Short mmCIF file of C-alpha atoms in Angstrom, two decimals:
data_model
loop_
_atom_site.label_atom_id
_atom_site.label_comp_id
_atom_site.label_asym_id
_atom_site.label_seq_id
_atom_site.Cartn_x
_atom_site.Cartn_y
_atom_site.Cartn_z
CA UNK O 11 -178.38 62.32 -121.10
CA UNK O 12 -181.51 64.40 -121.11
CA UNK O 13 -183.18 66.44 -118.38
CA UNK O 14 -186.17 68.74 -118.29
CA UNK O 15 -187.12 71.29 -115.65
CA UNK O 16 -190.61 72.60 -115.04
CA UNK O 17 -192.30 74.08 -111.95
CA UNK O 18 -193.89 71.50 -109.68
CA UNK O 19 -197.09 73.44 -108.96
CA UNK O 20 -199.02 76.42 -110.30
CA UNK O 21 -202.27 77.89 -108.98
CA UNK O 22 -204.56 80.22 -110.92
CA UNK O 23 -208.20 81.35 -110.95
CA UNK O 24 -210.91 80.63 -113.47
CA UNK O 25 -210.74 82.85 -116.52
CA UNK O 26 -207.10 83.74 -115.99
CA UNK O 27 -204.06 83.00 -118.15
CA UNK O 28 -201.25 80.78 -116.93
CA UNK O 29 -197.83 80.00 -118.41
CA UNK O 30 -195.94 76.79 -117.63
CA UNK O 31 -192.25 76.96 -118.46
CA UNK O 32 -189.96 74.13 -119.47
CA UNK O 33 -186.20 74.19 -119.90
CA UNK O 34 -184.33 71.22 -121.24
CA UNK O 35 -180.83 69.84 -121.59
CA UNK O 36 -180.51 67.15 -124.21
CA UNK O 37 -177.78 65.49 -126.19
CA UNK O 38 -179.92 65.96 -129.29
CA UNK O 39 -183.19 67.73 -129.95
CA UNK O 40 -185.95 67.23 -132.46
CA UNK O 41 -189.09 68.62 -130.85
CA UNK O 42 -190.94 69.58 -127.66
CA UNK O 43 -194.36 68.16 -126.84
CA UNK O 44 -196.89 68.99 -124.14
CA UNK O 45 -199.24 66.50 -122.52
CA UNK O 46 -202.09 66.89 -120.04
CA UNK O 47 -202.86 64.22 -117.47
CA UNK O 48 -205.81 64.22 -115.08
CA UNK O 49 -205.50 62.20 -111.88
CA UNK O 50 -205.88 58.51 -112.71
CA UNK O 51 -206.03 59.23 -116.43
CA UNK O 52 -203.79 58.78 -119.45
CA UNK O 53 -201.51 61.52 -120.80
CA UNK O 54 -203.32 63.41 -123.56
CA UNK O 55 -201.42 65.22 -126.32
CA UNK O 56 -201.83 69.00 -126.37
CA UNK O 57 -199.21 70.55 -128.60
CA UNK O 58 -195.91 70.04 -130.40
CA UNK O 59 -193.13 72.43 -131.50
CA UNK O 60 -190.21 71.47 -133.69
CA UNK O 61 -189.39 75.00 -134.88
CA UNK O 62 -189.00 78.26 -132.99
CA UNK O 63 -192.16 80.21 -132.42
CA UNK O 64 -195.70 79.95 -131.20
CA UNK O 65 -198.21 77.20 -132.02
CA UNK O 66 -201.84 77.96 -131.18
CA UNK O 67 -204.55 75.36 -130.66
CA UNK O 68 -207.72 76.88 -129.27
CA UNK O 69 -207.20 78.02 -125.67
CA UNK O 70 -203.77 76.40 -125.56
CA UNK O 71 -200.59 77.75 -127.15
CA UNK O 72 -197.03 76.48 -127.00
CA UNK O 73 -193.79 78.30 -127.63
CA UNK O 74 -190.29 77.08 -128.39
CA UNK O 75 -186.88 78.75 -128.47
CA UNK O 76 -184.30 76.22 -129.59
CA UNK O 77 -181.39 78.62 -128.97
CA UNK O 78 -182.47 79.02 -125.33
CA UNK O 79 -183.49 75.35 -124.86
CA UNK O 80 -186.76 76.70 -123.53
CA UNK O 81 -190.44 76.36 -124.15
CA UNK O 82 -193.72 77.15 -122.49
CA UNK O 83 -197.36 76.18 -122.54
CA UNK O 84 -199.88 79.01 -122.31
CA UNK O 85 -203.39 78.27 -121.14
CA UNK O 86 -205.98 80.99 -121.62
CA UNK O 87 -209.50 81.45 -120.23
CA UNK O 88 -208.82 78.85 -117.57
CA UNK O 89 -211.63 76.49 -116.65
CA UNK O 90 -211.98 74.24 -113.62
CA UNK O 91 -211.55 71.19 -115.88
CA UNK O 92 -208.03 72.41 -116.73
CA UNK O 93 -206.91 71.34 -113.25
CA UNK O 94 -204.46 68.57 -114.08
CA UNK O 95 -200.76 67.81 -114.44
CA UNK O 96 -198.96 69.14 -117.49
CA UNK O 97 -195.80 67.53 -118.84
CA UNK O 98 -193.28 68.78 -121.32
CA UNK O 99 -191.48 66.06 -123.26
CA UNK O 100 -188.55 66.08 -125.64
CA UNK O 101 -187.89 63.94 -128.67
CA UNK O 102 -184.11 63.70 -128.64
CA UNK O 103 -183.34 63.22 -132.30
CA UNK O 104 -184.94 62.02 -135.50
CA UNK O 105 -183.75 58.49 -135.06
CA UNK O 106 -184.98 58.06 -131.52
CA UNK O 107 -188.71 58.49 -131.11
CA UNK O 108 -188.87 57.90 -127.38
CA UNK O 109 -190.22 60.84 -125.41
CA UNK O 110 -188.28 62.07 -122.38
CA UNK O 111 -190.72 63.67 -119.95
CA UNK O 112 -190.30 66.31 -117.28
CA UNK O 113 -191.64 65.66 -113.79
CA UNK O 114 -194.81 67.58 -114.51
CA UNK O 115 -196.49 70.76 -113.31
CA UNK O 116 -199.63 70.35 -111.23
CA UNK O 117 -202.09 73.11 -112.14
CA UNK O 118 -204.87 73.92 -109.72
CA UNK O 119 -207.62 76.20 -111.02
CA UNK O 120 -209.60 77.91 -108.29
CA UNK O 121 -213.07 79.44 -108.63
CA UNK Q 26 -212.37 55.14 -133.64
CA UNK Q 27 -211.09 53.14 -130.70
CA UNK Q 28 -208.09 54.40 -128.81
CA UNK Q 29 -205.22 52.49 -127.24
CA UNK Q 30 -206.47 49.86 -124.82
CA UNK Q 31 -204.57 48.12 -122.05
CA UNK Q 32 -205.40 45.13 -119.92
CA UNK Q 33 -205.66 44.53 -117.08
CA UNK Q 34 -206.38 47.98 -115.65
CA UNK Q 35 -205.01 46.85 -112.30
CA UNK Q 36 -202.73 43.99 -111.36
CA UNK Q 37 -201.73 42.93 -107.88
CA UNK Q 38 -199.03 40.30 -107.56
CA UNK Q 39 -196.56 38.96 -105.05
CA UNK Q 40 -192.85 39.56 -105.07
CA UNK Q 41 -191.11 37.01 -107.27
CA UNK Q 42 -194.09 36.31 -109.53
CA UNK Q 43 -194.30 36.72 -113.29
CA UNK Q 44 -196.72 39.19 -114.88
CA UNK Q 45 -197.85 40.04 -118.39
CA UNK Q 46 -199.35 43.37 -119.40
CA UNK Q 47 -201.16 43.74 -122.70
CA UNK Q 48 -201.48 46.69 -125.07
CA UNK Q 49 -203.76 46.98 -128.08
CA UNK Q 50 -202.74 50.01 -130.18
CA UNK Q 51 -204.85 52.17 -132.42
CA UNK Q 52 -205.62 50.32 -135.64
CA UNK Q 53 -203.10 51.17 -138.36
CA UNK Q 54 -200.46 52.48 -135.99
CA UNK Q 55 -197.16 50.76 -136.69
CA UNK Q 56 -195.22 52.33 -133.82
CA UNK Q 57 -195.83 51.21 -130.24
CA UNK Q 58 -194.19 52.41 -127.04
CA UNK Q 59 -194.09 51.28 -123.43
CA UNK Q 60 -193.52 53.73 -120.59
CA UNK Q 61 -193.53 53.41 -116.81
CA UNK Q 62 -194.81 56.15 -114.52
CA UNK Q 63 -194.27 56.40 -110.78
CA UNK Q 64 -196.46 58.60 -108.61
CA UNK Q 65 -195.64 62.28 -109.02
CA UNK Q 66 -193.26 61.68 -111.89
CA UNK Q 67 -193.42 61.85 -115.66
CA UNK Q 68 -193.56 58.69 -117.76
CA UNK Q 69 -190.21 56.98 -118.36
CA UNK Q 70 -189.51 55.30 -121.68
CA UNK Q 71 -189.02 51.54 -121.68
CA UNK Q 72 -189.16 50.22 -125.26
CA UNK Q 73 -190.31 51.18 -128.75
CA UNK Q 74 -191.51 48.88 -131.53
CA UNK Q 75 -191.70 49.69 -135.20
CA UNK Q 76 -193.80 46.88 -136.64
CA UNK Q 77 -192.78 43.58 -135.07
CA UNK Q 78 -189.25 44.56 -134.13
CA UNK Q 79 -187.98 46.39 -131.07
CA UNK Q 80 -186.35 49.46 -132.58
CA UNK Q 81 -185.17 50.83 -129.23
CA UNK Q 82 -185.12 48.91 -125.94
CA UNK Q 83 -182.65 51.19 -124.18
CA UNK Q 84 -185.13 52.06 -121.44
CA UNK Q 85 -185.67 48.54 -120.13
CA UNK Q 86 -184.23 48.64 -116.58
CA UNK Q 87 -182.83 45.10 -116.54
CA UNK Q 88 -183.21 41.66 -118.08
CA UNK Q 89 -186.30 40.89 -115.98
CA UNK Q 90 -188.24 43.08 -118.40
CA UNK Q 91 -189.10 41.89 -121.88
CA UNK Q 92 -191.65 42.89 -124.49
CA UNK Q 93 -192.94 41.33 -127.69
CA UNK Q 94 -195.13 42.34 -130.60
CA UNK Q 95 -195.24 39.21 -132.74
CA UNK Q 96 -197.76 40.31 -135.37
CA UNK Q 97 -197.07 44.02 -135.36
CA UNK Q 98 -200.23 44.93 -133.49
CA UNK Q 99 -200.84 43.80 -129.91
CA UNK Q 100 -197.85 43.97 -127.59
CA UNK Q 101 -197.15 42.24 -124.29
CA UNK Q 102 -194.79 43.55 -121.63
CA UNK Q 103 -193.46 40.72 -119.50
CA UNK Q 104 -191.87 41.13 -116.09
CA UNK Q 105 -190.14 38.18 -114.45
CA UNK Q 106 -189.38 37.78 -110.74
CA UNK Q 107 -191.24 40.96 -109.87
CA UNK Q 108 -189.87 43.22 -107.16
CA UNK Q 109 -191.65 45.79 -105.01
CA UNK Q 110 -189.82 48.52 -106.91
CA UNK Q 111 -191.62 47.46 -110.09
CA UNK Q 112 -194.86 48.86 -108.69
CA UNK Q 113 -195.93 51.67 -111.00
CA UNK Q 114 -198.36 52.63 -113.75
CA UNK Q 115 -197.35 51.01 -117.05
CA UNK Q 116 -198.45 53.07 -120.03
CA UNK Q 117 -198.60 52.07 -123.66
CA UNK Q 118 -198.72 54.53 -126.55
CA UNK Q 119 -198.97 54.21 -130.30
CA UNK Q 120 -198.34 56.44 -133.28
CA UNK Q 121 -198.59 56.21 -137.04
CA UNK Q 122 -194.92 55.34 -137.33
CA UNK Q 123 -194.31 57.39 -140.44
CA UNK Q 124 -192.33 60.20 -138.83
CA UNK Q 125 -192.14 62.43 -135.78
CA UNK Q 126 -195.81 62.17 -134.98
CA UNK Q 127 -198.05 62.33 -131.95
CA UNK Q 128 -198.05 59.45 -129.48
CA UNK Q 129 -201.49 58.46 -128.17
CA UNK Q 130 -201.53 56.90 -124.73
CA UNK Q 131 -203.69 54.17 -123.31
CA UNK Q 132 -205.26 54.27 -119.82
CA UNK Q 133 -202.42 52.24 -118.32
CA UNK Q 134 -202.07 49.19 -116.10
CA UNK Q 135 -201.45 49.91 -112.45
CA UNK Q 136 -199.12 47.21 -111.12
CA UNK Q 137 -198.73 46.63 -107.40
CA UNK Q 138 -196.13 44.16 -106.19
CA UNK Q 139 -196.65 43.11 -102.59
#
């Protein structure tokens, strides 16, 4: 089976930096994705890591350590509009494209 | 271009009824996925199509759930004899289908079974 652990809630202030961690246990692993979801909205793709290291996309960066079964999403220069739920998701192996999602981290950005 | 669209946006039905949920993927995307999301949880995989065929249906909870994609584009998720526990947001996603690429999600259909 597959399971992912991430904090349920994080609070931060505008302009700050926040890190959302994700640890996973999977029978196979191909890559780790991050999605953002606003209340009532669809999940929106943010970032993807298949190899160890840091991927940077604007204010968002994502990190993966395959040996530690661990990744994180880093959000910089937080804005009020970043208040949303953030999900990490694993692709188990190359033959199985289904995403297995964590339960999500609700980020609240305060002024 | 247009994203993934899903209809209806909301569906209210009575226990025991049959429902159909429709997904129209991004044009040119050969891979299509159905997920189900309960409040406060992440999406759970149901089924994945590559073209017209179901490449992986391991997430379907039981035989009341069925999905088709007859022409390799639009897909319909069908739920027979609905139960109150089927109430959830049903999300559809599509991707190019050429490799391990990004899945783009539609706005979902919120199903409520009374």
